[in-house]
Tab-separated table of C-alpha atoms in Angstrom:
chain	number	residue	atom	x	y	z
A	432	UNK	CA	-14.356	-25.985	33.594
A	433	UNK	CA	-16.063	-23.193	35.517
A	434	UNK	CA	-12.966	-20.846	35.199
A	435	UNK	CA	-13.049	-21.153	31.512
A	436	UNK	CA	-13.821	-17.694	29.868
A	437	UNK	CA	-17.214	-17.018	27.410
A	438	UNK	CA	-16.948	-16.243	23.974
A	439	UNK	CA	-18.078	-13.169	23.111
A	440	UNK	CA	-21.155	-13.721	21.061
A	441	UNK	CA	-20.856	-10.196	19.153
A	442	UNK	CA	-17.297	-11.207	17.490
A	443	UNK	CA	-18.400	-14.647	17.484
A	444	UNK	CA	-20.096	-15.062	14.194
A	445	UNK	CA	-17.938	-15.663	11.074
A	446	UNK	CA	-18.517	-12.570	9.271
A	447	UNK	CA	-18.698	-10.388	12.650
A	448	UNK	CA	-15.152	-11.967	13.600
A	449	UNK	CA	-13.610	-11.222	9.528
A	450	UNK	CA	-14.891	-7.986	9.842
A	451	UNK	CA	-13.184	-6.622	12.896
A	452	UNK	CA	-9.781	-8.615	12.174
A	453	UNK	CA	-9.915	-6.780	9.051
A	454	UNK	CA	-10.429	-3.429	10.506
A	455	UNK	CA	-7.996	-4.496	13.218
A	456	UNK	CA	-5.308	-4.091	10.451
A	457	UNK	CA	-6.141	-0.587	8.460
A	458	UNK	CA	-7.350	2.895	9.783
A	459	UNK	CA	-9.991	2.871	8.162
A	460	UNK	CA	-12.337	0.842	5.566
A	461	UNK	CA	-14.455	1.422	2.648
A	462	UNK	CA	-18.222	-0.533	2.248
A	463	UNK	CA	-16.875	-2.190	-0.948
A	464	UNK	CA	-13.310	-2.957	0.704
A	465	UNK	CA	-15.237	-5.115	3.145
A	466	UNK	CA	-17.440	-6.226	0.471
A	467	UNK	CA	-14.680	-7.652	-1.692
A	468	UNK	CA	-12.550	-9.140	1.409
A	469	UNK	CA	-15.081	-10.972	2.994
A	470	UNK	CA	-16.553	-12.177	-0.784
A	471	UNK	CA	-20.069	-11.077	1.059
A	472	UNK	CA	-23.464	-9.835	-0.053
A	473	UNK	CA	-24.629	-6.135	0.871
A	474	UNK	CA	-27.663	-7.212	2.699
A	475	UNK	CA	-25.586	-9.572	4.771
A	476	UNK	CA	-22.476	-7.653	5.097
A	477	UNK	CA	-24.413	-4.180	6.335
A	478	UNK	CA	-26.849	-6.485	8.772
A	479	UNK	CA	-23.221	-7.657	10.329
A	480	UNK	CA	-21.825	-4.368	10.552
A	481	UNK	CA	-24.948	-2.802	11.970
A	482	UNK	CA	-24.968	-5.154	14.825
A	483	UNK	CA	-20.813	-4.112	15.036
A	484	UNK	CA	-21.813	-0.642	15.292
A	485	UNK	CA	-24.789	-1.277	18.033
A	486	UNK	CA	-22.274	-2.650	20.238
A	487	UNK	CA	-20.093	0.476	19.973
A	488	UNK	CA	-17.005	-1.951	18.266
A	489	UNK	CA	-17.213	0.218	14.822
A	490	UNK	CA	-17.895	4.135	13.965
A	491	UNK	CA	-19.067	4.925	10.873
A	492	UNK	CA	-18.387	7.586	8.453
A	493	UNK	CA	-20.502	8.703	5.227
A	494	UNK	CA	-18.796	11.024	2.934
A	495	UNK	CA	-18.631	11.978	-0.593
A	496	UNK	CA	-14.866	11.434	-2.488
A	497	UNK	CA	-15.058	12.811	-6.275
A	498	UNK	CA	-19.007	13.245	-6.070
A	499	UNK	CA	-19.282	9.419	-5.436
A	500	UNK	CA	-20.872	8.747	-1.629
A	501	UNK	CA	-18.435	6.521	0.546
A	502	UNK	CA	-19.367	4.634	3.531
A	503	UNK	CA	-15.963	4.052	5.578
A	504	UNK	CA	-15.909	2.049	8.720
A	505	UNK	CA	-13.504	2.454	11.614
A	506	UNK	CA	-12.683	0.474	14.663
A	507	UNK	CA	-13.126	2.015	18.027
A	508	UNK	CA	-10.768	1.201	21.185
A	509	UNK	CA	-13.839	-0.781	22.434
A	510	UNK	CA	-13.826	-3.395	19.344
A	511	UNK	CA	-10.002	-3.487	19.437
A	512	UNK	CA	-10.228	-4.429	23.225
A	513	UNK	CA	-13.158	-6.426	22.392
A	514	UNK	CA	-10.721	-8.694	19.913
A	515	UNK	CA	-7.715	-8.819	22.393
A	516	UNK	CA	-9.968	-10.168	24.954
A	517	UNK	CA	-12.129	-12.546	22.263
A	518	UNK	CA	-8.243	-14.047	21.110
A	519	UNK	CA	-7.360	-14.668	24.591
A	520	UNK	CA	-10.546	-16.328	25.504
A	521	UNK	CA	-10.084	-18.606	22.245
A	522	UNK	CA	-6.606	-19.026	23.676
A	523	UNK	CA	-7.425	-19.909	26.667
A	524	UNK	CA	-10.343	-22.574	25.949
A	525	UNK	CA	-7.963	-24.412	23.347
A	526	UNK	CA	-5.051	-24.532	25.923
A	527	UNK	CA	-7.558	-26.262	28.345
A	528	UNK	CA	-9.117	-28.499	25.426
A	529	UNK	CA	-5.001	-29.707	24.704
A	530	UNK	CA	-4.357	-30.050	28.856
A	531	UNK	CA	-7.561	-32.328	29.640
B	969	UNK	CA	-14.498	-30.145	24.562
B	970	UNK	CA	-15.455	-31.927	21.727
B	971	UNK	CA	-13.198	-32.554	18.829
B	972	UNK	CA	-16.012	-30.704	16.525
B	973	UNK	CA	-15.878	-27.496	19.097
B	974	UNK	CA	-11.784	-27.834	19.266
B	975	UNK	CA	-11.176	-27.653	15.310
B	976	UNK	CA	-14.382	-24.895	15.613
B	977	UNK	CA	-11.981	-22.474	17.535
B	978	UNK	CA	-9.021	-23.207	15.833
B	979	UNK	CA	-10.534	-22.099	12.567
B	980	UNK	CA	-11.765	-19.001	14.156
B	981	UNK	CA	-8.259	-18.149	15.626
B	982	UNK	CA	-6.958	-19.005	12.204
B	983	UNK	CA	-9.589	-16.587	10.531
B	984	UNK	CA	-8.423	-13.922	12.736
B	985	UNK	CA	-4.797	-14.152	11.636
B	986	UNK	CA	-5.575	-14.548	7.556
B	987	UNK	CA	-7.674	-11.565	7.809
B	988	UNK	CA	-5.629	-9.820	9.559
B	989	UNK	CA	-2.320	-10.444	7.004
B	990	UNK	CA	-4.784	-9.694	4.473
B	991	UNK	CA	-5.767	-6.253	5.775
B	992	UNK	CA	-2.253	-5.719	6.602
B	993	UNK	CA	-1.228	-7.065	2.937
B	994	UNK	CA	-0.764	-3.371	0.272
B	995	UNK	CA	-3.194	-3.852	-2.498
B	996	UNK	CA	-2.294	-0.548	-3.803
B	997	UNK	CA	-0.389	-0.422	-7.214
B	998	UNK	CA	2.847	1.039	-7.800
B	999	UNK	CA	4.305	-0.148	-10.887
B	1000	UNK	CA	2.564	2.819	-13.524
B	1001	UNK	CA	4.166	5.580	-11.407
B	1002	UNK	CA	7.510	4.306	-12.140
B	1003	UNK	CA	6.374	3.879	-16.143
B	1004	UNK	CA	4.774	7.698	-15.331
B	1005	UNK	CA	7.987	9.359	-13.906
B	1006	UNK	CA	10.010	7.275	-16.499
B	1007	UNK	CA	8.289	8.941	-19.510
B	1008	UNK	CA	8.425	12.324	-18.047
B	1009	UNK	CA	11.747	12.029	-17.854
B	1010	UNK	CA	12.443	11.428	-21.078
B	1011	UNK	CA	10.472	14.285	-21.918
B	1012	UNK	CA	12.174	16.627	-19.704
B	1013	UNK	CA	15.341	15.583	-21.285
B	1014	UNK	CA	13.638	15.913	-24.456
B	1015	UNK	CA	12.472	19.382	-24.153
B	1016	UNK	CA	15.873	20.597	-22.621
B	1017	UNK	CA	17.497	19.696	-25.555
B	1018	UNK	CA	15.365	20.349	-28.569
B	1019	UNK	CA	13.021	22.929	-26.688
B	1020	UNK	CA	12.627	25.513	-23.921
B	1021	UNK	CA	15.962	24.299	-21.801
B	1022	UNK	CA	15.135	26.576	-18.782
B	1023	UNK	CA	11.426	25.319	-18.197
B	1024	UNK	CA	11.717	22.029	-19.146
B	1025	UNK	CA	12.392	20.020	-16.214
B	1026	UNK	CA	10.483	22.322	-13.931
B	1027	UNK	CA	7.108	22.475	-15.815
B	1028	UNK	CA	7.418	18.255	-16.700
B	1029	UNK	CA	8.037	17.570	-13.174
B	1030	UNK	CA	5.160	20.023	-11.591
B	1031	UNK	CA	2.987	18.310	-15.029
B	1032	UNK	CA	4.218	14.957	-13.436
B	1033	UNK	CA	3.552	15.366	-10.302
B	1034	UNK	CA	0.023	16.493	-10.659
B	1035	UNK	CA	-0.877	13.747	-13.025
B	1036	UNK	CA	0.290	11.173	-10.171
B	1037	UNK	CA	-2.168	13.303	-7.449
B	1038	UNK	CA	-4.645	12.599	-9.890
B	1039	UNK	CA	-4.407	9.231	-10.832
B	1040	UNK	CA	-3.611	7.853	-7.653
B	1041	UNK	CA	-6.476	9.531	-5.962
B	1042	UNK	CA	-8.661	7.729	-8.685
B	1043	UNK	CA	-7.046	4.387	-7.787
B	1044	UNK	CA	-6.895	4.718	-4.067
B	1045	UNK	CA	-10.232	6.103	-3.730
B	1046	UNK	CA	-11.846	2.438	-2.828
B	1047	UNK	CA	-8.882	1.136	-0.824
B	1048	UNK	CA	-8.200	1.278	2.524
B	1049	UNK	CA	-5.404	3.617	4.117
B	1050	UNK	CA	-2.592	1.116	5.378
B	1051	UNK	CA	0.870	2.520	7.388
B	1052	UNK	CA	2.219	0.791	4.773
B	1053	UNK	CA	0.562	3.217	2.036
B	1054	UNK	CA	1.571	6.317	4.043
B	1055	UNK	CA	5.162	5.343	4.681
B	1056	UNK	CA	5.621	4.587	0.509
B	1057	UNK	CA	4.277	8.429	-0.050
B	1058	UNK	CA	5.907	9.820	2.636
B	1059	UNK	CA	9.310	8.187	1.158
B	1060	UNK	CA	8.777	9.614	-2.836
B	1061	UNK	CA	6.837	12.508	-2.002
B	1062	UNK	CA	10.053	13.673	0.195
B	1063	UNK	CA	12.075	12.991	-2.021
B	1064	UNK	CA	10.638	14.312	-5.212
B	1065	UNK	CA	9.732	17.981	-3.020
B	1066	UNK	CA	14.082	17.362	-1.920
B	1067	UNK	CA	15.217	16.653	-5.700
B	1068	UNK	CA	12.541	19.470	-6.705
B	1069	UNK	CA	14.218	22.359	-4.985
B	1070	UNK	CA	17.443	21.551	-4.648
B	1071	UNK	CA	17.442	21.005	-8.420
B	1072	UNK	CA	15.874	24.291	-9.279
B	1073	UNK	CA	17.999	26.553	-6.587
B	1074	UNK	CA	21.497	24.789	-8.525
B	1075	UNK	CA	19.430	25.872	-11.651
B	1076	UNK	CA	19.356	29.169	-10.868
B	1077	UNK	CA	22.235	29.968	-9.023
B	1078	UNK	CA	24.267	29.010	-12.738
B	1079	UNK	CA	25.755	25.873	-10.692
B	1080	UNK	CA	23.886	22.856	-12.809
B	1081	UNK	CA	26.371	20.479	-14.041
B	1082	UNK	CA	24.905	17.276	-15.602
B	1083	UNK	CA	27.216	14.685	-14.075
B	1084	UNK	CA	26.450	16.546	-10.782
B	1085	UNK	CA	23.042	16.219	-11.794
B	1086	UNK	CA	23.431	12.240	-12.752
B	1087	UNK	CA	24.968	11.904	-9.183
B	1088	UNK	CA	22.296	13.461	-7.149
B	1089	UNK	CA	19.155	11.869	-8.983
B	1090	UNK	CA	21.123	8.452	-8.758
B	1091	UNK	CA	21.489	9.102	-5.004
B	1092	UNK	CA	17.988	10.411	-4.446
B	1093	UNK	CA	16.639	7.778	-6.333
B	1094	UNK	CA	18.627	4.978	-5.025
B	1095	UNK	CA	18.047	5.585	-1.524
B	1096	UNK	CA	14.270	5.720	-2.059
B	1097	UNK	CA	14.041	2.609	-4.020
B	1098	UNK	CA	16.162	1.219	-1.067
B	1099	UNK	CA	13.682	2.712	1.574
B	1100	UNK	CA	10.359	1.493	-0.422
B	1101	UNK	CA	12.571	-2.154	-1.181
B	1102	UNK	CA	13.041	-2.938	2.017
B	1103	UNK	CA	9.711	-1.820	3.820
B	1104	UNK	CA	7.496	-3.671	0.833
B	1105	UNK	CA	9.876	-6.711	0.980
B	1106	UNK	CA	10.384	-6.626	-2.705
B	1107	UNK	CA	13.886	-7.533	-3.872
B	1108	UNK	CA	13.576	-6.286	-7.548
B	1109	UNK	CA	13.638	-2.715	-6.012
B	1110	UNK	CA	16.736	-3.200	-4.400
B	1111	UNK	CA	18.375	-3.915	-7.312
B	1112	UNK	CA	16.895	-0.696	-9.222
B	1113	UNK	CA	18.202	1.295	-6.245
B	1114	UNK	CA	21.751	-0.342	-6.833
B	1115	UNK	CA	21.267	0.545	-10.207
B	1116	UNK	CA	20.446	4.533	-9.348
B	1117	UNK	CA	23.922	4.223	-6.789
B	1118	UNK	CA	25.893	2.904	-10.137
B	1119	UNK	CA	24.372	5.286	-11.901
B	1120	UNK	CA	25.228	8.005	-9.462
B	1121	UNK	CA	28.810	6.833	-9.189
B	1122	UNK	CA	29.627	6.570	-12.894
B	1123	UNK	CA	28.589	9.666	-14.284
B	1124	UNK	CA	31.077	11.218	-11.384
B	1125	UNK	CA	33.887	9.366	-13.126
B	1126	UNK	CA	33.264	10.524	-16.517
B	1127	UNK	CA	32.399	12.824	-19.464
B	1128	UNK	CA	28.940	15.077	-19.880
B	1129	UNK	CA	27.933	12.700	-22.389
B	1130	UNK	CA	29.009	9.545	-21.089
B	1131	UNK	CA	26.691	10.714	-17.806
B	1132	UNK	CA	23.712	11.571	-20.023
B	1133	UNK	CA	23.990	7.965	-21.691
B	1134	UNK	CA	23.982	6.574	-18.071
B	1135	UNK	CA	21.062	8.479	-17.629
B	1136	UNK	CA	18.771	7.191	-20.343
B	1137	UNK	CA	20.118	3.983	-19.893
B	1138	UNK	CA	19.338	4.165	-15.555
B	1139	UNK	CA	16.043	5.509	-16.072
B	1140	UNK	CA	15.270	2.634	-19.024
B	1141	UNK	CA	15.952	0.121	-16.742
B	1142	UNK	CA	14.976	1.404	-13.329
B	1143	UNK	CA	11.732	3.315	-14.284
B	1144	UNK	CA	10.498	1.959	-17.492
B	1145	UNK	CA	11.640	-1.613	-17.243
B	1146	UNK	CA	10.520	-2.006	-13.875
B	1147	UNK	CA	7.508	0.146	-13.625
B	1148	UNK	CA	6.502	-2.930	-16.641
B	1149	UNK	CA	7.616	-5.743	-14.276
B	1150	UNK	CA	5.773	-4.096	-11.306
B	1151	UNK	CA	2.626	-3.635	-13.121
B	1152	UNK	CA	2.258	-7.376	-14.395
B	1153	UNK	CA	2.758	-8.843	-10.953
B	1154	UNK	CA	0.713	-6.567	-9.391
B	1155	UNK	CA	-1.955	-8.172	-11.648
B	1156	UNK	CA	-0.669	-11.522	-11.608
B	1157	UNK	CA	-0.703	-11.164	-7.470
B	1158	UNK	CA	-4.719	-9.535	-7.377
B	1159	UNK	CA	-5.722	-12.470	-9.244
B	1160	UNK	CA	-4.513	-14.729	-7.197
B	1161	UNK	CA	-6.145	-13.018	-3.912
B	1162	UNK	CA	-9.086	-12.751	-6.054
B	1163	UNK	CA	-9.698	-16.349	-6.724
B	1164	UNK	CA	-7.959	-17.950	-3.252
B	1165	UNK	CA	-11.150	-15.579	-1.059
B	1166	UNK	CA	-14.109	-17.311	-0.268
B	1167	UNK	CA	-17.192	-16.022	1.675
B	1168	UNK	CA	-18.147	-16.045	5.344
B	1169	UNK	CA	-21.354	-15.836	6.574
B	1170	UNK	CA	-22.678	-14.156	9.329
């Protein structure tokens, strides 16, 4: 069992994990895209995407589209290699779960 | 590994792959630019024949074309950008700049014939509700584009007036029509996201 990999605890939480496999999939995001996706609150979802952001696996952008502000979220090469490696670990700990 | 831990990662490999489908899922709408374009159309034609013939289709197009920017900036403004959304305007915005000039330049140039006309907005048309069919996966298209390649064949095979009927008749069914059926399952489709999504928590 000592070869089996850690979970990353960033990506582990629910709405972390939702998040990023979300932004995995589209260039970029919109606050309310996320919001509406993930069926979140805005207290919750911006706590989750501040710690995102902290660890350097989202950028963010605030700009203003027809006088209205937008916040739009990206994913950096660090979340999406954060993911790859998260999806492998899961991989890997349910291969050993089925082979013991 | 307990059982509890086991069905634990599952879900969260399983979370990764719906949200993923669902980010990768279009949730922009299509169906009113087809009901849009159909309309101006019709008044194109409209105007050609009752009004100013030499502006018409020019000015209705550029009037057209505008109103889309418009609305579907005001649409799109909340929604993610997907490749999917890019490729779809790449395809009709291509297209409609292709149709735009070569239409005018025959215009001008004296060499406008409406069954050659017919034939090259049937061809135009066909292969970019062929394009958009297959990359969206919706079949209904494909049949509007084998509509536009009827279309385009028929009115080289017959009189001015014949092709004009085949015209009206095309855009009725592949603009109008469909723009209709596009718009109601677009709806019918966002409520049903809209009430399968649950929340997550952090």
């Amino acid at each position: 069992m000592a070869d089996l990999p850690e979970l990353n605890p960033v990506i582990h939480g629910k709405l972390r994990l939702a998040l990023l496999s979300l932004l995995s999939s589209v260039e970029e995001a919109e606050f309310t895209w996320l919001r509406s996706k993930t069926a979140s609150t805005d207290g919750n979802l911006g706590a989750q995407l501040l710690k995102l952001e902290e660890a350097g696996y989202v950028a963010v952008e605030k700009k203003f589209v027809q006088r209205k502000p937008q916040t739009l979220y990206r994913m950096t090469e660090s979340g999406r290699e954060a993911l790859t490696e998260y999806v492998q670990a899961l991989k890997q700990l349910l291969g050993s779960a089925i082979n013991a | 590994m307990s059982n509890v831990e086991e069905q634990e990662l599952k879900d969260r490999l399983s979370l990764i792959e719906s949200m993923i489908s669902e980010g990768r899922r279009t949730t922009e709408s299509w169906g009113w630019t087809f009901v849009l374009w159909g309309v101006a159309y019709y008044i194109a034609i409209a105007l050609s024949a009752f009004g100013p013939s030499a502006i018409a289709w020019p000015v209705t197009m550029i009037a057209a074309s505008v109103l889309t920017g418009v609305i579907g900036s005001r649409i799109s403004a909340r929604q993610p950008e997907t490749t999917t959304g890019r490729a779809m305007a790449a395809i009709w915005i291509g297209m409609g700049i292709s149709l735009f000039i070569l239409m005018v330049c025959l215009g001008m140039t004296g060499r406008l014939d409406l069954r050659i006309s017919v034939a090259i907005i049937g061809a135009m048309l066909g292969a970019s509700n062929a394009i958009s069919s297959i990359i969206l996966g919706w079949k209904m298209q494909f049949a509007c584009a084998v509509v536009w390649w009827a279309a385009m064949v028929a009115a080289l095979f017959t009189t001015e007036n014949i092709a004009g009927i085949i015209f009206l008749v095309a855009i009725f069914f592949c603009q109008i029509v469909f723009g209709i059926y596009g718009m109601i399952a677009e709806s019918r489709r966002n409520k049903a996201r809209a009430a399968a999504q649950g929340a997550f928590h952090g």
